[in-house]
C-alpha positions in Angstrom: 0.0 0.0 0.0 1.6 3.3 -1.1 0.6 6.9 -0.3 -1.7 8.7 -2.8 0.0 11.0 -5.4 -2.5 13.7 -5.1 -2.3 16.5 -2.6 -4.6 17.0 0.4 -6.3 19.9 -1.3 -6.9 17.8 -4.5 -8.4 15.0 -2.3 -10.8 17.5 -0.7 -11.9 18.6 -4.2 -12.8 15.0 -5.3 -16.3 14.5 -6.3 -18.5 13.1 -3.5 -20.1 9.7 -4.0 -23.8 10.0 -5.1 -25.0 8.5 -1.8 -23.3 11.1 0.3 -26.4 13.4 0.2 -29.0 10.7 0.7 -31.2 10.9 3.8 -30.6 8.1 6.3 -33.6 6.0 5.3 -32.4 5.8 1.7 -28.8 5.3 2.6 -29.7 2.4 4.8 -31.2 0.6 1.8 -27.8 0.5 0.0 -25.7 -2.6 0.0 -22.1 -2.5 1.2 -20.9 -3.3 -2.3 -22.7 -0.2 -3.6 -20.6 2.2 -1.6 -17.6 1.9 -3.9 -15.0 2.8 -1.2 -11.3 2.0 -0.8 -8.8 2.8 1.9 -6.5 4.5 -0.6 -9.0 7.3 -1.2 -9.5 8.2 2.5 -7.5 9.6 5.5 -7.3 6.0 6.7 -4.3 5.5 4.4 -2.2 7.8 6.5 -3.1 5.9 9.7 -2.2 2.6 8.1 1.1 4.1 7.0 1.7 5.3 10.5 1.2 1.8 11.8 3.7 0.5 9.3 6.3 3.1 10.5 5.8 2.0 14.1 6.4 -1.7 13.1 9.4 -0.8 11.1 10.9 1.2 13.9 10.7 -2.0 16.0 12.3 -4.1 13.1 9.1 -6.2 12.9 9.1 -7.5 9.3 5.4 -7.5 8.9 3.1 -5.0 7.2 -0.5 -6.2 7.8 -2.6 -5.7 4.7 -5.7 -3.7 5.3 -9.1 -3.6 3.6 -12.6 -2.2 4.2 -15.3 -4.5 5.7 -18.4 -4.3 7.9 -16.4 -4.1 11.2 -13.0 -4.3 12.9 -11.4 -7.8 12.9 -8.3 -9.8 12.0 -9.2 -13.2 10.5 -7.9 -16.5 11.8 -4.7 -17.5 9.9 -4.6 -14.2 8.1 -2.2 -11.5 9.2 -4.3 -8.7 8.0 -6.8 -6.1 9.3 -10.4 -5.4 8.3 -11.4 -1.8 8.9 -15.1 -0.8 9.2 -16.6 1.0 6.2 -17.9 4.0 8.1 -14.4 5.3 8.8 -14.0 5.8 5.0 -16.4 8.7 4.8 -17.9 11.4 7.1 -21.4 10.7 5.9 -21.1 7.1 7.0 -19.7 8.2 10.3 -22.7 10.3 11.0 -24.9 7.3 10.2 -22.9 5.1 12.5 -23.3 7.6 15.3 -27.0 7.8 14.8 -27.4 4.0 14.7 -24.9 2.9 17.3 -24.5 6.1 19.4 -20.7 6.2 18.8 -18.1 5.9 16.1 -15.5 3.3 17.1 -12.1 4.5 15.9 -13.6 7.8 14.8 -10.7 9.9 15.8 -7.0 9.5 14.8 -5.8 8.5 18.3 -8.6 6.0 18.8 -8.1 4.5 15.3 -4.4 4.1 16.0 -5.2 2.4 19.3 -7.3 -0.2 17.4 -4.9 -0.6 14.6 -2.1 -1.4 17.1 -4.4 -3.9 18.8 -5.2 -5.6 15.5 -1.5 -5.6 14.6 -0.9 -7.6 17.7 -3.2 -10.3 16.4 -1.4 -10.1 13.0 2.0 -10.5 14.6 0.7 -13.4 16.7 -0.7 -15.1 13.6 2.2 -14.4 11.3 4.9 -15.7 13.7 2.7 -18.3 15.3 3.5 -16.9 18.7 0.6 -18.5 20.5 2.2 -21.9 20.0 5.1 -21.1 22.3 4.9 -22.6 25.8 6.1 -19.4 27.3 3.4 -17.4 25.6 0.8 -19.9 26.9 2.2 -19.6 30.4 2.1 -15.8 30.4 -1.3 -15.3 28.6 -3.1 -18.7 28.6 -4.2 -20.9 25.7 -5.5 -19.2 22.6 -7.7 -22.2 21.9 -10.0 -21.2 24.8 -13.5 -20.5 23.5 -14.4 -16.8 23.4 -17.2 -15.9 25.9 -20.5 -14.6 24.7 -20.1 -11.9 27.4 -17.7 -11.2 30.2 -17.7 -9.3 33.5 -14.3 -7.4 33.8 -12.5 -6.7 37.1 -11.8 -3.0 36.6 -9.3 -2.7 39.4 -7.1 -5.7 38.4 -3.5 -4.8 37.7 -2.7 -8.1 36.0 -3.8 -6.6 32.7 -2.9 -3.5 30.7 -5.6 -0.9 30.2 -5.8 0.0 26.5 -9.1 -0.3 24.8 -12.4 0.3 26.7 -14.2 -2.4 28.7 -10.9 -3.8 30.0 -10.8 -5.9 26.9 -7.5 -7.6 27.8 -9.5 -9.6 30.3 -11.9 -11.2 27.8 -9.5 -13.8 26.3 -5.8 -14.8 26.2 -5.5 -13.7 22.6 -6.9 -10.3 23.5 -4.6 -10.1 26.5 -1.7 -10.5 24.2 -3.0 -8.1 21.5 -3.7 -5.4 24.1 -0.3 -5.9 25.7 1.4 -5.7 22.3 -0.5 -2.5 21.5 0.7 -0.8 24.6 4.3 -2.0 23.9 4.1 -0.7 20.3 2.8 2.7 21.1 5.8 5.0 20.8 4.4 7.4 23.5 3.1 4.9 26.1 6.1 4.9 28.5 4.8 1.6 29.7 7.7 0.9 32.1 6.7 3.9 34.2 2.9 3.5 33.7 2.8 -0.1 34.8 5.5 0.0 37.4 4.6 -2.3 40.3 1.8 -4.0 38.3 1.8 -7.7 37.5 1.0 -6.6 34.0 4.5 -5.3 33.7 5.8 -8.9 33.5 3.6 -9.4 30.4 5.0 -6.3 28.8 8.6 -7.4 29.6 7.9 -10.7 28.0 6.5 -9.1 24.9 9.5 -6.8 24.8 11.8 -9.9 24.9 9.7 -11.8 22.4 9.7 -9.0 19.8 13.5 -8.8 20.2 13.6 -12.5 19.3 11.6 -12.1 16.1 13.1 -8.8 15.1 14.3 -9.0 11.5 12.8 -12.4 10.9 10.5 -13.2 8.0 6.9 -14.2 9.1 5.9 -17.8 8.7 2.3 -17.0 7.6 2.1 -14.5 4.7 -1.5 -14.9 3.5 -2.9 -11.8 1.8 -6.5 -13.0 1.8 -9.2 -10.4 2.4 -12.1 -11.8 4.4 -15.4 -9.9 4.2 -14.1 -7.4 1.6 -16.6 -4.5 1.2 -17.0 -4.9 -2.5 -18.1 -8.5 -2.0 -20.7 -7.9 0.7 -24.3 -7.9 -0.6 -26.0 -7.1 2.8 -27.8 -3.8 3.1 -26.7 -1.3 5.7 -30.2 -1.5 7.3 -29.9 -5.2 8.0 -26.3 -4.7 9.2 -27.4 -2.2 11.8 -30.4 -4.2 12.9 -28.1 -7.2 13.6 -25.5 -5.0 15.4 -28.1 -3.4 17.6 -29.4 -6.8 18.7 -25.8 -8.1 19.1 -24.5 -5.3 21.2 -27.6 -4.9 23.3 -27.9 -1.2 22.4 -31.3 0.3 22.8 -32.9 1.4 19.5 -31.9 5.1 19.3 -35.5 6.1 18.9 -36.5 4.5 22.3 -33.7 6.3 24.1 -34.5 9.5 22.2 -38.1 9.4 23.4 -37.1 9.1 27.0 -34.6 11.9 26.7 -37.2 14.2 25.1 -39.4 13.5 28.2 -36.5 14.5 30.5 -35.3 17.5 28.6 -36.7 20.0 26.0 -35.8 20.9 22.5 -36.7 24.5 23.2 -33.9 26.8 24.3 -36.4 29.3 25.7 -36.0 33.0 26.1 -33.3 32.6 28.7 -30.0 30.9 28.5 -30.9 27.3 29.4 -28.2 24.8 30.1 -27.8 22.3 27.4 -28.6 18.6 28.3 -25.2 17.7 27.0 -23.5 20.2 29.4 -25.7 19.0 32.3 -24.9 15.3 31.9 -21.2 16.0 31.5 -21.1 18.2 34.6 -23.2 15.7 36.6 -21.5 12.6 35.2 -19.6 11.6 38.4 -22.5 12.1 40.7 -25.0 10.3 38.4 -22.6 7.4 38.0 -22.1 7.1 41.7 -25.8 7.4 42.6 -27.0 4.8 40.0 -24.1 2.4 40.9 -25.3 2.5 44.5 -28.9 2.0 43.5 -28.3 -0.9 41.1 -25.3 -2.5 42.8 -23.5 -2.5 39.5 -19.9 -1.5 38.7 -19.6 2.3 38.0 -18.0 1.5 34.6 -21.1 -0.4 33.5 -23.3 2.6 34.5 -20.9 4.9 32.6 -21.3 3.0 29.4 -25.0 3.7 29.4 -24.4 7.3 30.4 -22.1 7.7 27.5 -24.9 6.7 25.2 -27.2 9.3 26.8 -24.6 12.0 26.3 -24.0 11.0 22.7 -27.7 11.2 21.9 -28.1 14.6 23.7 -25.3 16.0 21.6 -27.1 14.8 18.5 -30.6 16.0 19.6 -29.5 19.4 20.9 -31.7 19.3 24.1 -31.9 21.6 27.1 -32.6 21.4 30.8 -36.0 23.0 31.6 -36.4 21.9 35.3 -34.5 22.7 38.4 -31.0 21.2 39.0 -32.4 19.0 41.8 -35.4 17.7 39.8 -33.4 17.1 36.7 -30.7 15.2 38.7 -33.3 13.0 40.2 -35.1 12.3 36.9 -31.8 11.7 35.1 -30.7 9.2 37.7 -33.9 7.3 37.3 -33.7 7.2 33.6 -30.0 6.1 33.8 -30.9 3.3 36.2 -33.7 2.0 33.9 -31.4 1.9 30.8 -28.6 0.4 32.8 -30.8 -2.5 33.8 -31.9 -2.9 30.1 -28.2 -3.0 29.2 -27.4 -5.6 31.8 -30.3 -7.8 30.8 -29.0 -7.7 27.2 -25.6 -8.9 28.4 -22.2 -7.3 27.8 -21.3 -8.6 24.4 -18.2 -10.1 23.0 -16.4 -7.6 20.8 -15.0 -8.6 17.4 -11.6 -7.1 17.6 
């Protein structure tokens, strides 16, 4: 994969795809293969090149091939990275936010975090690291089945903290990929960050292991592209229906209805506080209150609160009642949606 020859200004002047101005309902009826997108025509190319530079700096002779698909993943036996389609165009990111309340990898730092994580899977695959007895002693067996859901231990220091949801705790392969991602990040200062943590032993092991394979050619070099966007015939509508069921996310319309009951869309004659500002300012207190009511971990509550904040940003709502009344009502609403989230189960991620 090589950088584009055109300048940034030329890229900005490129003609927008015909679907870019479609309303959501019409856009959702398109198939993935109708989008006609490639990584080379987007800012994703620069992020992939940045990943290659970080691997080269460590003398790791692997450049994971990347392609657009329906979500993030690195296939079994393929040292490559599938990147979700919505990161290839701002219009698709807006649709993703509306349907899923967030855009995973939507900023450059966040995208690089995930790319480094996926690169960990690629290195593991390409050099067959999970077969080593020492790897298995440090991380566990990669053959363990992935759980449908998992309950993390937020205060454990046996794992690095990289992606959200304490993802390193979900499976031995994810533990390695997360540890590798922290190690690869040129600005992580992991020796200081994890000093005194059991997780530091894992980082030291990865540091030694990468030294062993430095300069070596990988054993697995498959360039297969699983789930390539141009081959997917599924519509975006069906894709989002399946994802919403899979991740236990409330239909945005249901959450929106509740938020409209709590807040107002009218700014009024005075300077009403925005719902977004209120939730951000009250985040700590709301999280603590609802965690006490429900007996659930504050992190779990915060996941639901993040969804509420994302929707309020989109809906442009305002606080119309007193601080005390709004705090009470917001806590009740947060508690209700937290319990819905828990009943749906915390899902397995696909990274």
